[in-house]
Each structure stands twice: as structure tokens, then as C-alpha cells.
Coordinates of C-alpha atoms in Angstrom, one line a residue:
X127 CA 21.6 -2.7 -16.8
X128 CA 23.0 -0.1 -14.9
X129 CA 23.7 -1.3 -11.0
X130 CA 20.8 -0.1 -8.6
X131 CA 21.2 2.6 -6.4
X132 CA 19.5 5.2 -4.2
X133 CA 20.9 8.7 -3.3
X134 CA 20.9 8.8 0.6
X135 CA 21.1 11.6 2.5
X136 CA 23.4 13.0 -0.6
X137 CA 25.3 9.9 -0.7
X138 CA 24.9 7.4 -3.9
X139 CA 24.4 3.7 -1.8
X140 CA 24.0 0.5 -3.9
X141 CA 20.8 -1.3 -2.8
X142 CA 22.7 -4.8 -3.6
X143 CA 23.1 -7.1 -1.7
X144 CA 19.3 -6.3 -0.3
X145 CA 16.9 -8.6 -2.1
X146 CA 14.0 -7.5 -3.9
X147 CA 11.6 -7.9 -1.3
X148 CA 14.0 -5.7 1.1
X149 CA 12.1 -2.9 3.1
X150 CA 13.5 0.4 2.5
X151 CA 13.5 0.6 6.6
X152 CA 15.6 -2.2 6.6
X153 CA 17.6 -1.2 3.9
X154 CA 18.7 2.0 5.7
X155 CA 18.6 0.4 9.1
X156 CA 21.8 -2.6 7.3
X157 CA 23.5 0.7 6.7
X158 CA 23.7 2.2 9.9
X159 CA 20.7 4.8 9.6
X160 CA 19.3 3.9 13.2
X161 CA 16.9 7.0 13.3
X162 CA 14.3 4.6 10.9
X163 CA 12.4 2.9 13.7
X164 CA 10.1 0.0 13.2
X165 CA 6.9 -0.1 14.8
X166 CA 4.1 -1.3 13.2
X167 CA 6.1 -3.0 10.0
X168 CA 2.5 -1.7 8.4
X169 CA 2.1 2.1 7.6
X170 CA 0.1 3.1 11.0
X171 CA 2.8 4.0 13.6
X172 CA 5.1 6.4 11.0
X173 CA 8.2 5.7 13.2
X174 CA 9.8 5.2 9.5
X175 CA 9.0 7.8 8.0
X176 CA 11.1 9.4 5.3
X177 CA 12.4 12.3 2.6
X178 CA 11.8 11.3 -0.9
X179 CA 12.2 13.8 -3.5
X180 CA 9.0 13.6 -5.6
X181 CA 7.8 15.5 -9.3
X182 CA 6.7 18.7 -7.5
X183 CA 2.7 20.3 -7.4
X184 CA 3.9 24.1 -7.4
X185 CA 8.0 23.4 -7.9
X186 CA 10.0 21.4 -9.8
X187 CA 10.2 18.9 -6.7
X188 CA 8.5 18.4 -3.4
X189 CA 10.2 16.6 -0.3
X190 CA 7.8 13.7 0.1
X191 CA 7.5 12.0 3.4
X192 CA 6.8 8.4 2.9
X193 CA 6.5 5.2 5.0
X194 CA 10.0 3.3 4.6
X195 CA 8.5 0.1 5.9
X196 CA 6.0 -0.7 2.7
X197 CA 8.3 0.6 -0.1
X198 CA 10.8 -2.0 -1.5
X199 CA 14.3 -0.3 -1.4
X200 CA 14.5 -1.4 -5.0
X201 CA 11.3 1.1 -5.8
X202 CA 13.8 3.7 -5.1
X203 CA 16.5 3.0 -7.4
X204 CA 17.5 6.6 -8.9
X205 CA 15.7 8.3 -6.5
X206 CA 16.9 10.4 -3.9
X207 CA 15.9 10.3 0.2
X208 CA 16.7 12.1 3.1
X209 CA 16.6 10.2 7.0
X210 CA 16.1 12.1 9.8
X211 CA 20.3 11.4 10.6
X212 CA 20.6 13.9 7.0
X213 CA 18.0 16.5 8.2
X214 CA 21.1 18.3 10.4
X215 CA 24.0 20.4 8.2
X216 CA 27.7 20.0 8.7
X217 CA 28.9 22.4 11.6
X218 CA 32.4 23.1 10.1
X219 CA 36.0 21.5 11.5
X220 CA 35.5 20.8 15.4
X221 CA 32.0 21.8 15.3
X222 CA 29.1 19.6 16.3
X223 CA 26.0 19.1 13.5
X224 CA 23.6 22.1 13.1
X225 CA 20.2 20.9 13.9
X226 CA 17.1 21.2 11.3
X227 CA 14.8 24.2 12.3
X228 CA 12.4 21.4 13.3
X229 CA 15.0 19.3 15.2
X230 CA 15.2 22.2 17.1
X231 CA 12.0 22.8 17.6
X232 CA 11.1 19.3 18.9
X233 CA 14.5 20.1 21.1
X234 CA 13.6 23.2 22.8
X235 CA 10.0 22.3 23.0
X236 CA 10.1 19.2 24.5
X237 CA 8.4 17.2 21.9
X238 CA 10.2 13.9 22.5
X239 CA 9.1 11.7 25.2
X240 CA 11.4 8.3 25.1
X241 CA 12.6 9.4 21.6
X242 CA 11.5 6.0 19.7
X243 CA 9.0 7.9 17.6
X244 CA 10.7 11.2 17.5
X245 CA 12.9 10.6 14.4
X246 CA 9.5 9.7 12.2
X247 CA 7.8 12.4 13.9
X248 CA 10.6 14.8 12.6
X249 CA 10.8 13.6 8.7
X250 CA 6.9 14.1 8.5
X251 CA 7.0 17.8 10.3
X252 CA 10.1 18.4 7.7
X253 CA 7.9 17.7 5.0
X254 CA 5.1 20.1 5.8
X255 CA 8.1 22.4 6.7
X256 CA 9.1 22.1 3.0
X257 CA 5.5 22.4 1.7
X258 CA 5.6 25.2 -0.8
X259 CA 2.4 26.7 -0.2
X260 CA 2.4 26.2 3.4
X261 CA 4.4 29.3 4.6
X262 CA 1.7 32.3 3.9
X263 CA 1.6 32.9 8.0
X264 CA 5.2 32.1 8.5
X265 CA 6.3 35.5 9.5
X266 CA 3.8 35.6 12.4
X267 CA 4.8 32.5 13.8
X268 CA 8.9 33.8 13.4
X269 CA 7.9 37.0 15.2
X270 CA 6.5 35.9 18.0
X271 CA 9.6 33.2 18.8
X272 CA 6.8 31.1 20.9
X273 CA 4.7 28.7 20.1
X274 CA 1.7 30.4 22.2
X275 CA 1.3 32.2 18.7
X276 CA -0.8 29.3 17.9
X277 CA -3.4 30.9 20.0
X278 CA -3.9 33.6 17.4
X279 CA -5.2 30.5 15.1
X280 CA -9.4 30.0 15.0
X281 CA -8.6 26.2 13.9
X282 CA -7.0 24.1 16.1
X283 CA -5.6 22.2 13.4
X284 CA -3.6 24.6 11.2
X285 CA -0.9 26.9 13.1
X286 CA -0.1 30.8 12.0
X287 CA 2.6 29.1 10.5
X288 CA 0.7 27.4 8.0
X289 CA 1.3 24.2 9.2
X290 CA -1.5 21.6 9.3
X291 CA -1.6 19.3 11.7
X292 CA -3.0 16.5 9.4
X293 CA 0.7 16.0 7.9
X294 CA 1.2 14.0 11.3
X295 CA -1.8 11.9 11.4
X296 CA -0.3 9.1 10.6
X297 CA 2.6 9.3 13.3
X298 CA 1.2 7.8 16.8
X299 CA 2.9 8.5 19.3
X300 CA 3.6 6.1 22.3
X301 CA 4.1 8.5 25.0
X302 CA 1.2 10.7 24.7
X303 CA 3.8 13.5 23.6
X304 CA 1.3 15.3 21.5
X305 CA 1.1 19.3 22.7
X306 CA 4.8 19.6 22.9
X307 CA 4.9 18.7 19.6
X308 CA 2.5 20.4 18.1
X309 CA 4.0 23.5 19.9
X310 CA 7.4 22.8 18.0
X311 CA 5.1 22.4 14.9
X312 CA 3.3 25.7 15.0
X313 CA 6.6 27.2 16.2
X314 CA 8.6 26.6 13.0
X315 CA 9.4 29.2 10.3
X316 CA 9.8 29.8 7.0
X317 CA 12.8 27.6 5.5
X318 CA 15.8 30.1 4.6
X319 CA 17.5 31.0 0.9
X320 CA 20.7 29.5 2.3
X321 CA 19.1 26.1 3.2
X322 CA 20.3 23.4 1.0
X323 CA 17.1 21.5 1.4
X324 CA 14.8 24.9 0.3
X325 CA 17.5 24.8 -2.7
X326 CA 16.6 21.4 -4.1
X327 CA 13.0 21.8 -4.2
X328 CA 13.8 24.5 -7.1
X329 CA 15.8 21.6 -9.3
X330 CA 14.5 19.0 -11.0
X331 CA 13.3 15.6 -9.5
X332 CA 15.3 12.4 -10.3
X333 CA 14.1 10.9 -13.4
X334 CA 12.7 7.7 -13.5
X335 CA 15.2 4.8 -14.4
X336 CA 14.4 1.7 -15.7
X337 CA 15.4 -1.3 -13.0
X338 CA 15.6 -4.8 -13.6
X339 CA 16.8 -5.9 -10.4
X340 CA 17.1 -9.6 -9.8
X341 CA 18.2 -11.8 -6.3
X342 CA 17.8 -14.8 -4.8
X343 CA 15.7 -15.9 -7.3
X344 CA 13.1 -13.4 -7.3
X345 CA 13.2 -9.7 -9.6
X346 CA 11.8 -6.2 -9.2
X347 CA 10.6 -4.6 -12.5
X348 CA 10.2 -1.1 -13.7
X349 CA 9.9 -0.8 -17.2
X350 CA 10.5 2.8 -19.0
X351 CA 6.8 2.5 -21.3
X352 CA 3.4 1.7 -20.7
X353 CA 3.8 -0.7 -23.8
X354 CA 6.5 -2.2 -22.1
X355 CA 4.7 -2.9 -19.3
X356 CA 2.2 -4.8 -20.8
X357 CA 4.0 -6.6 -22.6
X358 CA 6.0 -7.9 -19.4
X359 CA 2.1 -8.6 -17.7
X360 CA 1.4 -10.7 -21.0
X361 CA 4.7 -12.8 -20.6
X362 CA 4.3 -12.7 -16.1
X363 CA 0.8 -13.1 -15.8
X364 CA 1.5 -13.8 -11.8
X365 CA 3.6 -11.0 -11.3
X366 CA 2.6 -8.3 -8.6
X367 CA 2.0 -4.5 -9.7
X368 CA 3.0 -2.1 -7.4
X369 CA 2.4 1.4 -7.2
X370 CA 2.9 2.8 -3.4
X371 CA 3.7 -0.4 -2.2
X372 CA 0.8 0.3 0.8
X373 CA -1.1 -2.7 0.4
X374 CA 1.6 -5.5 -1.1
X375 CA 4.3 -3.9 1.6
X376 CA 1.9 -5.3 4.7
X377 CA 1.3 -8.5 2.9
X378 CA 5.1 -8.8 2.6
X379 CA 6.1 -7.4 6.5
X380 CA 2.9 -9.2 8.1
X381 CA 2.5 -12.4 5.9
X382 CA 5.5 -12.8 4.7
X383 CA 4.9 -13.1 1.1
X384 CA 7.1 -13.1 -1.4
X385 CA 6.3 -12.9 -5.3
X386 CA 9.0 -14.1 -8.3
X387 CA 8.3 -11.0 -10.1
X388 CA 7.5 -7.0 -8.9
X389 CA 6.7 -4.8 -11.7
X390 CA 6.5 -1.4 -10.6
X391 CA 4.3 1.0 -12.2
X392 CA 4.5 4.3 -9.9
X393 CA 6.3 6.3 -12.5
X394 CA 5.0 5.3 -15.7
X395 CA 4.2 8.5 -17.5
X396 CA 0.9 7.3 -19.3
X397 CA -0.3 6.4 -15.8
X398 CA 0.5 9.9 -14.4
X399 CA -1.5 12.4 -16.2
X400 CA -4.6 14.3 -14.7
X401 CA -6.7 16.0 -18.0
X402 CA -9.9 18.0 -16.8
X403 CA -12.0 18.0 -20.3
X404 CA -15.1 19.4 -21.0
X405 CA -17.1 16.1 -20.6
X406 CA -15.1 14.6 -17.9
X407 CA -12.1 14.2 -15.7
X408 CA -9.3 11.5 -15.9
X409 CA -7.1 10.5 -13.1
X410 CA -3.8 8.5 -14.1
X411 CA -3.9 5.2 -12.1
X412 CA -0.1 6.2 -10.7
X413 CA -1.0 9.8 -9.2
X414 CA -0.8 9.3 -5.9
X415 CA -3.5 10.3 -3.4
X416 CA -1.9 13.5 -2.1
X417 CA -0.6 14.7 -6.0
X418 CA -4.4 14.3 -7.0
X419 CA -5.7 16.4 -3.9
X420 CA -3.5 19.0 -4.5
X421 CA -4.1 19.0 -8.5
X422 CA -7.8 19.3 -8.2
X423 CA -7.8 21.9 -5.9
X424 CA -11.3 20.9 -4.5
X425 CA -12.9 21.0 -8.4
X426 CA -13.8 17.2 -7.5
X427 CA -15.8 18.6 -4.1
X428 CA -16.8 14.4 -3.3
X429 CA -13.1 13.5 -3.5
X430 CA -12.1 17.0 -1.6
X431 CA -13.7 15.0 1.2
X432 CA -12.9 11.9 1.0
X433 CA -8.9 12.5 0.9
X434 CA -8.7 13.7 4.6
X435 CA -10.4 10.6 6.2
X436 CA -8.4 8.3 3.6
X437 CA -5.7 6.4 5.8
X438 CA -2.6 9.6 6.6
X439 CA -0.7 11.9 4.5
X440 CA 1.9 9.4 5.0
X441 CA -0.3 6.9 3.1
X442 CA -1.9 9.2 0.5
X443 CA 1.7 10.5 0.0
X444 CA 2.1 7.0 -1.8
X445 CA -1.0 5.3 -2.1
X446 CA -2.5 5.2 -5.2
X447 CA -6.5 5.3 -7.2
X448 CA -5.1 2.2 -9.2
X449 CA -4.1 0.5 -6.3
X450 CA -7.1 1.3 -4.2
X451 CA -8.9 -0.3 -6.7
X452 CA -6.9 -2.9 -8.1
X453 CA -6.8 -4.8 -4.5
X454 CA -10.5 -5.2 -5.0
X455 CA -10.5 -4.7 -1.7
X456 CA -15.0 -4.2 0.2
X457 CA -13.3 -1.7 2.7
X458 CA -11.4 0.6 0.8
X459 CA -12.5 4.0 0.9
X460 CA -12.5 5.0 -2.9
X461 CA -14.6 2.8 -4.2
X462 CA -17.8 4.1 -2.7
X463 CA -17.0 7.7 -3.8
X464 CA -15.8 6.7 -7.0
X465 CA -19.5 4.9 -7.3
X466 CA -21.3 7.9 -6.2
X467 CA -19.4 9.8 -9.1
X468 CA -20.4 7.1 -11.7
X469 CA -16.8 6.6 -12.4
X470 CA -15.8 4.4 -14.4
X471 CA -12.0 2.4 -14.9
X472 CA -10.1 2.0 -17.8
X473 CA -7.8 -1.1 -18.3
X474 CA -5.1 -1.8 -20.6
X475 CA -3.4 -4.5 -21.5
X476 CA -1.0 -5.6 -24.7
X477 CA -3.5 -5.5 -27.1
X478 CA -5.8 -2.4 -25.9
X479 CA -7.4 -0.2 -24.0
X480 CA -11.4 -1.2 -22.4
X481 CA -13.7 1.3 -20.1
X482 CA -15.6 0.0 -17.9
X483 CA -18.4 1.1 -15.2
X484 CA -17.5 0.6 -11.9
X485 CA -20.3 -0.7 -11.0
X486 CA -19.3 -3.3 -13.1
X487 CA -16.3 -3.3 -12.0
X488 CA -16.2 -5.5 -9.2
X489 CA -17.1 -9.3 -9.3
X490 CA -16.6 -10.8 -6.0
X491 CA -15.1 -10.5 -2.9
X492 CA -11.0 -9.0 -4.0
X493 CA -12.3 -10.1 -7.5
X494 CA -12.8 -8.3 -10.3
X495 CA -13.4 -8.2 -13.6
X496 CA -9.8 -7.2 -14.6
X497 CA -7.9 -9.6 -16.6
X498 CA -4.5 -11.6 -16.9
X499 CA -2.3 -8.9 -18.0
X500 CA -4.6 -5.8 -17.7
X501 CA -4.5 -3.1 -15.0
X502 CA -6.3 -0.4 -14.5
X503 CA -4.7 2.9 -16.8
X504 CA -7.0 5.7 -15.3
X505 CA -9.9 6.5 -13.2
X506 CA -12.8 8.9 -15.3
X507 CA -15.1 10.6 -13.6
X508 CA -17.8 12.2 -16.0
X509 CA -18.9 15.8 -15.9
X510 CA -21.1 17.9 -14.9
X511 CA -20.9 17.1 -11.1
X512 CA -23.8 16.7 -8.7
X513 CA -23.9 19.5 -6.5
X514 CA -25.0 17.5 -3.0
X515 CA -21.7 15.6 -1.7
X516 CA -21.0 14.1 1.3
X517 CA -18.5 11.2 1.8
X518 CA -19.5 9.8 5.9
X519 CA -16.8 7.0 7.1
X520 CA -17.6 5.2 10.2
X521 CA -14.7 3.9 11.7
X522 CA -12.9 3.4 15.5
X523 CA -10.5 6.2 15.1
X524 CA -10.9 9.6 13.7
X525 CA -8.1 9.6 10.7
X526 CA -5.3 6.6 10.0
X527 CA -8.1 3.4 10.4
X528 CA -10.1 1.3 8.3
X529 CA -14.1 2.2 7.9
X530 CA -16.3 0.1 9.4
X531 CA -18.7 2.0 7.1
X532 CA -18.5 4.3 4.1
X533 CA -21.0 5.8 2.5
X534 CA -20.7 8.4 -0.4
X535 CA -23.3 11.1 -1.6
X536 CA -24.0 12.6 -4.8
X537 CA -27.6 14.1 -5.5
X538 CA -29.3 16.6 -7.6
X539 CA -31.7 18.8 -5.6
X540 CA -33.6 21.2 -7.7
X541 CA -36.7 23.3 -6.4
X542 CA -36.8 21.0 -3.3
X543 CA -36.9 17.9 -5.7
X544 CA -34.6 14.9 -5.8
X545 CA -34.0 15.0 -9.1
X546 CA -31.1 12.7 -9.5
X547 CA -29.4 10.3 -6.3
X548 CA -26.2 8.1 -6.7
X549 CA -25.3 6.3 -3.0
X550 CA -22.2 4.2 -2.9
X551 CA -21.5 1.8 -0.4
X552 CA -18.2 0.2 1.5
X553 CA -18.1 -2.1 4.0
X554 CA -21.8 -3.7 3.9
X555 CA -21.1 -6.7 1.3
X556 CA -18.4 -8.6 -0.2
X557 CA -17.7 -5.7 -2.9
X558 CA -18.3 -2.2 -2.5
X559 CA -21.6 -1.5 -4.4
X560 CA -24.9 1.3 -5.5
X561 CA -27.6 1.4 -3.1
X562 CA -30.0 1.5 -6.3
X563 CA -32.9 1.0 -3.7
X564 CA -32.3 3.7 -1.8
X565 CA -31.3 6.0 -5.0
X566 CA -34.6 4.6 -6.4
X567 CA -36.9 6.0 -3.3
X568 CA -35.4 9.4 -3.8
X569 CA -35.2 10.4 -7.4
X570 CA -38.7 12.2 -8.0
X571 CA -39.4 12.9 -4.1
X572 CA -39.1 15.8 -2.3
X573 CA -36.2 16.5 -0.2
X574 CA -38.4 16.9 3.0
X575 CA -38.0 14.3 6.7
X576 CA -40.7 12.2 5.6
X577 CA -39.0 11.3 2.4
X578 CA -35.6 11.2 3.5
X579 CA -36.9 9.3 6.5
X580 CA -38.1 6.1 4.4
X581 CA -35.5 6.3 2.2
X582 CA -33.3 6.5 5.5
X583 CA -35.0 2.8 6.1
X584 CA -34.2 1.3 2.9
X585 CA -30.6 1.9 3.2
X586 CA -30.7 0.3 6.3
X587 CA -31.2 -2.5 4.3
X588 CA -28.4 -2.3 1.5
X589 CA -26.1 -4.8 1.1
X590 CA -25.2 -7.5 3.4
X591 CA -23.8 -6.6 6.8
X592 CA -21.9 -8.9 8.4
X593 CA -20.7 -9.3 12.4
X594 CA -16.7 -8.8 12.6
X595 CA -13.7 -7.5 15.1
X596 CA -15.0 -3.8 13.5
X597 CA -18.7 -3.6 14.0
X598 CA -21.6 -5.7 14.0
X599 CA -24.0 -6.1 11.2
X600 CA -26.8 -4.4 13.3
X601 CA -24.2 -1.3 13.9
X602 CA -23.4 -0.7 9.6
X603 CA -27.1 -1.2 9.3
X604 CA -28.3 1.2 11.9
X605 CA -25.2 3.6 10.5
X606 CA -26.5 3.2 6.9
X607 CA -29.7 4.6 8.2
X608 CA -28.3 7.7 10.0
X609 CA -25.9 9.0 7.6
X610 CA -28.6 9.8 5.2
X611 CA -30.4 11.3 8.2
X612 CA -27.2 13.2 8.6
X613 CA -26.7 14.7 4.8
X614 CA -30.6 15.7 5.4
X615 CA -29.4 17.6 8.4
X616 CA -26.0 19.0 6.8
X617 CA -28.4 20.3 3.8
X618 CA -31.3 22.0 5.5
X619 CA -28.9 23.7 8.5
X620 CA -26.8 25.0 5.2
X621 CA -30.2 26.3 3.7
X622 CA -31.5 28.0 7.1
X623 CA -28.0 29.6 7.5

């Protein structure tokens, strides 16, 4: 087996002696790459963030930006990253570092405060910089030399530059720094011909490379086949699978656990593949979050809403459908879009493949009806779509927090009729679930306030609310309630309009 290693910041560095539960953070951190702050040690703050040069959308390769605090360095064997230290370019003999466009930005613009967060802030901004599709208003931007151009912008959100705001959300800053850097943001141009960063986006991606990486008495798996794979799963029925790392990385930074054997499935081919047929669409279990929102394009319109209020780019740029639903987790936000869609899982193991509903998916609280040896292969959604979608999340913050609520629409309303209702649920029981109730006391009624206004009280009383640190039972219940109200609304004021 070839010795691990990781190309950083152009340089090939062996990830030995890290063990396999190392952090990238604190891999680069051992080797002198300061600029990789530690926050949260979770995947909230983004004071970690990095370059990782990902299978591209619209180029050969996209420049990533991923939290290094959740991905085990060893995930990254073969791949290539860049730290906010390998953003700047050689100056020449005598000559000091030429800073990144969007170093310079933050520079002139005054976008760090006490500086702690300012290296995360920078990666993130670098990879919306890179974004190939993101530089249609570039030229506007460039003209104008000031960030005041943003003014010219009718959303607040997205600058003339074409840069959206959201590729921060999940960088908090501590010193309430937010304006000045969203000027530099809105300020930066389009990356130049000559800039070897630009370059690299039109070569390849590094391949994936098998890894078999073993210390202190625990080793990190990625196997080059599906079939190998499962194979391994059948022999280490307790290992862990790991996609994006975002859920087993806080269980390893936070509770300190530690497995005998990782097996890494992120770049399995067979678990990567997004086919649109004429019955139904299937969603490899390794895409992650951001690669399926860009793929689809909004042809998935429940899902086109749902991405934006799942976790941060940072996250989506790593967290995975498999994963989401593999945790089993009553709060994660797929699920109940997923259950509105009638989507079902399929699961493979060493001797087969199996579909199942997923609303039979789930058995129990983080319990599921997955087996030793199985995961979950891809996501299908069947086709046609309903054309009534709404995906409401309830939750403290606006983006980058766990729902205290989710609830996910799809209907059929034809001639005024509910023809067809499908309602999941997050957050209200010990699994996420179908209000069937609810769906029940719509189908066949017409979409009119009276109607909607006793189906409104039935899902009130879905599922089994509970009273914790994010809401009270009463609250989910009385939101249950009100985000029907709320499609109802949404509907008739798009109707009047």
C-alpha cells in the first residue's frame, strides 16, 4: 500500500505519524499551518475552513471549501487542499507574497476585526471566488473599484459580482465584522487567465486512491469498489461509514469517540451517480448536498428548498443524502422532504441490493431498519412530482442551526381540489414520520380556509412533541398548525398575483 499523503498547498505532506482519527485542522495546525483556527471543533464557526479540489459541476474540478475540523486528514489521502497561508503567490526574489484578490479585499476593506476568524472567512469567500458560474456580473463590480456597487443589486444577498452571500453562512464571526466583509465580497472580480488557481479548475481532479491506513491500533478504509466495500461491512460489522465526516467528526471532537475501523465511502463511484429517468430520479448516497443542488438545477423544486436552510454551504459542501439518513437521526432535515416526495432508500450489502419506502424506513429513535453490513446505495425519488411544495423549518437561527420543526409539503391541487397530500414531519417524535391524518383530511376537500383550517388542527396533533433546550412541545404543536396555515397563504397570494 502506497504511504498516505495529501497535496498541501502544492506540496505532497505524509499524513503519518497522525492517527486515523486525526482532524485535518489538526493535521495542518502539527505542520505549521496556523491560519486553520479552531472554534467550535463542530462545523458551526467555519474558522477551519478549507480548499479541496473536488470532481467539478461545470469544470473538470471545483475548489471546494470544507470544514477541516470534521474530515479525518486520512479522508484526504490523494487529494489536494489549499489553506488560507497557500491562497497568496510567490512575490519573486526580495519580494514580499502577493495577496489573493480576496485577501486584499478583506485588507483594504477592513473585513477583519481581531483576525481569529478571518483566515476561514477567506478560504470560504475564495471558493465562491472560484465558482464557475458565479462571475456573469463580474465586470460591473471590477468597473466600479468600490464596493458601493452592491447598491446596484435588488437582493441583498447576491452582489453585482455574482457572489452570494450564502457561501458564508456558515462562518460566524465573533466581532460583529459583517458589512466590511461583505463589502470585500461584493468587491471582488473575476479570477484572471494568469492565476494558477483559475488554471487548475480546468484539469482534472485527483483520482480516488485506495487507503488502508492503520495506527495505534485503529485503521481508516477506503476501498476502490462498491463490492469491496461490502465485502469489508460483512467481515467489520462495527465499523463506522463515513461520507463527509459531518456527523461522526462531532462525535469524535465533542465525545471523543474513537472506532477500530473507518471505511470511507465519499468516493465510491456506484454511490456517485445522479440518473433522471422517465419514472423517477436516483440520487447516489455519496453526492454531496451542494453537487446534488447544483446537478438538479431546481427540477426537484421540494429539494430546491430545502438545500438553503440545510446547515451552510460549508456543510452541504460535504454532507451527504446517505449520511443524513443513515444517522437515523428525528431532526435532520431530509427526511421529512424525502417523506413528502415518497422516496424511498436502496440498501446494499454483499449479497444484494433491497428498496425500501421510507416510511418504512425508520424503526426507532437513530434506528432503522438497515442491516449489519448494508448501507444505504441511493436515494429514489419517483416521478411525476406534485406541483404544491413547501419545505418550512422552524428553528432559533435563520441558516447554520438545527430545526426545532420541519415540515415538508407536496400536494396535488386540481380545480380547487386536494386531490393528492403527502406531509412529512421532523422533529415531533422519535423518528421523522407522514402526517397520514392530516394528508387524510385533505385529499378530496377543497383547498378553501375552512378546510385547510381543520386540517390545520389535526396536524397540530401529529406526532409526539416533546419539551427540550429547543422548543416546547406546545411551541412544535402550535407550529405544526401554522405552517399549513402558511402554505394556504403562500398558495392563494400566488393565485391573486
Amino acid at each position: 500500500m502506497v504511504e498516505a499523503r495529501i497535496k498541501v498547498n502544492g506540496k505532497e505532506t505524509p499524513i503519518s505519524p497522525a492517527s486515523p482519527h486525526t482532524t485535518a485542522l489538526d493535521f495542518l495546525r502539527e505542520r505549521g499551518l496556523t491560519g486553520t483556527k479552531e472554534g467550535c471543533a463542530e462545523g458551526e464557526c467555519g474558522a477551519c475552513s478549507v480548499l479541496v479540489a473536488r470532481p467539478g459541476v461545470n469544470r473538470p474540478t471545483d475548489w471546494v471549501a470544507v470544514n477541516a475540523c470534521l474530515v479525518p486528514a486520512a479522508a484526504l489521502d490523494g487529494q489536494e487542499i489549499v489553506t488560507s497561508e497557500g491562497l497568496a503567490t510567490d512575490g519573486g526574489p526580495g519580494k514580499p507574497p502577493t495577496l489573493h484578490p480576496v485577501q486584499e479585499e478583506m485588507a483594504v476593506r477592513g473585513g477583519s476585526q481581531c483576525g481569529y476568524c478571518t483566515p476561514g472567512f477567506v478560504c470560504s469567500m475564495a471558493a465562491e471566488y472560484y465558482r464557475p458560474d458565479r462571475c456573469a456580473h463580474a465586470e460591473s463590480a471590477s468597473a466600479s473599484g468600490s464596493a458601493s456597487a452592491s447598491a446596484d443589486s435588488t437582493d441583498s444577498e447576491h452582489g453585482p459580482n455574482g457572489f452570494d452571500l450564502h457561501a458564508l453562512s456558515g462562518n460566524l464571526c465573533r466581532c460583529t465584522g459583517y458589512r466590511p466583509i461583505r463589502d470585500a465580497a461584493f468587491a471582488v472580480g473575476a479570477p484572471t487567465t494568469e492565476d494558477p488557481l483559475a488554471q487548475r479548475r480546468e484539469q482534472s481532479p485527483p483520482a480516488p486512491v485506495a487507503t488502508e491506513y492503520t495506527r495505534d491500533g485503529s485503521v481508516f478504509l477506503r476501498k476502490s469498489t462498491l463490492a469491496e466495500t461490502l465485502q469489508v461491512l460483512r467481515e467489520r460489522p462495527d465499523a463506522v461509514v463515513v461520507a463527509g465526516s459531518t456527523d461522526w467528526g462531532v462525535e469524535v471532537n465533542i465525545r471523543s469517540r474513537r472506532a477500530d475501523c473507518v471505511v470511507a465511502v465519499d468516493r465510491l463511484s456506484e454511490l456517485r451517480e445522479l440518473r433522471v429517468e422517465s419514472d423517477s430520479v436516483e440520487i447516489g448516497a455519496a453526492l454531496t448536498l451542494t453537487e446534488i443542488e447544483r446537478r438538479l438545477d431546481g427540477d426537484v423544486p421540494l429539494l430546491a428548498e430545502l438545500f438553503p436552510q440545510f446547515a451552510s454551504r460549508l456543510i452541504r459542501n460535504s454532507a451527504t443524502l446517505g449520511g443524513n439518513l443513515g444517522t437515523g437521526s428525528p431532526i435532520g432535515d431530509s427526511p421529512p422532504a424525502l417523506l413528502a416526495l415518497e422516496a424511498s432508500v436502496v440498501l446494499a450489502d454483499a449479497d444484494g441490493e433491497r428498496e425500501v419506502p421510507l416510511a418504512e424506513y425508520f424503526t426507532g429513535y437513530r434506528q432503522s431498519v438497515r442491516r449489519p453490513g448494508e448501507l444505504i446505495r441511493a436515494v429514489r425519488i419517483p416521478l411525476p412530482l406534485s406541483p404544491t411544495v413547501a419545505f418550512h423549518k422552524i428553528a432559533k437561527r435563520r441558516f447554520d442551526d438545527i430545526s426545532s420543526v420541519a415540515v415538508a409539503f407536496a400536494l396535488d391541487i386540481e380545480d380547487g381540489t386536494v386531490r393528492r397530500a403527502r406531509i412529512g414531519l421532523g422533529g415531533v417524535a422519535a423518528t421523522p414520520v407522514r402526517a397520514l391524518a392530516t394528508e387524510a383530511a385533505l385529499e378530496g376537500e377543497p383547498w378553501v380556509t375552512e378546510t385547510v383550517a381543520a386540517a390545520a388542527a389535526v396536524l397540530r396533533a401529529e406526532g409526539t412533541p416533546m419539551n427540550d433546550h429547543r422548543a416546547s412541545a406546545d411551541y412544535r404543536s402550535a407550529m405544526l398548525g401554522q405552517s399549513l396555515l402558511k402554505l394556504y397563504a403562500q398558495t392563494t397570494e400566488a393565485v391573486s398575483s
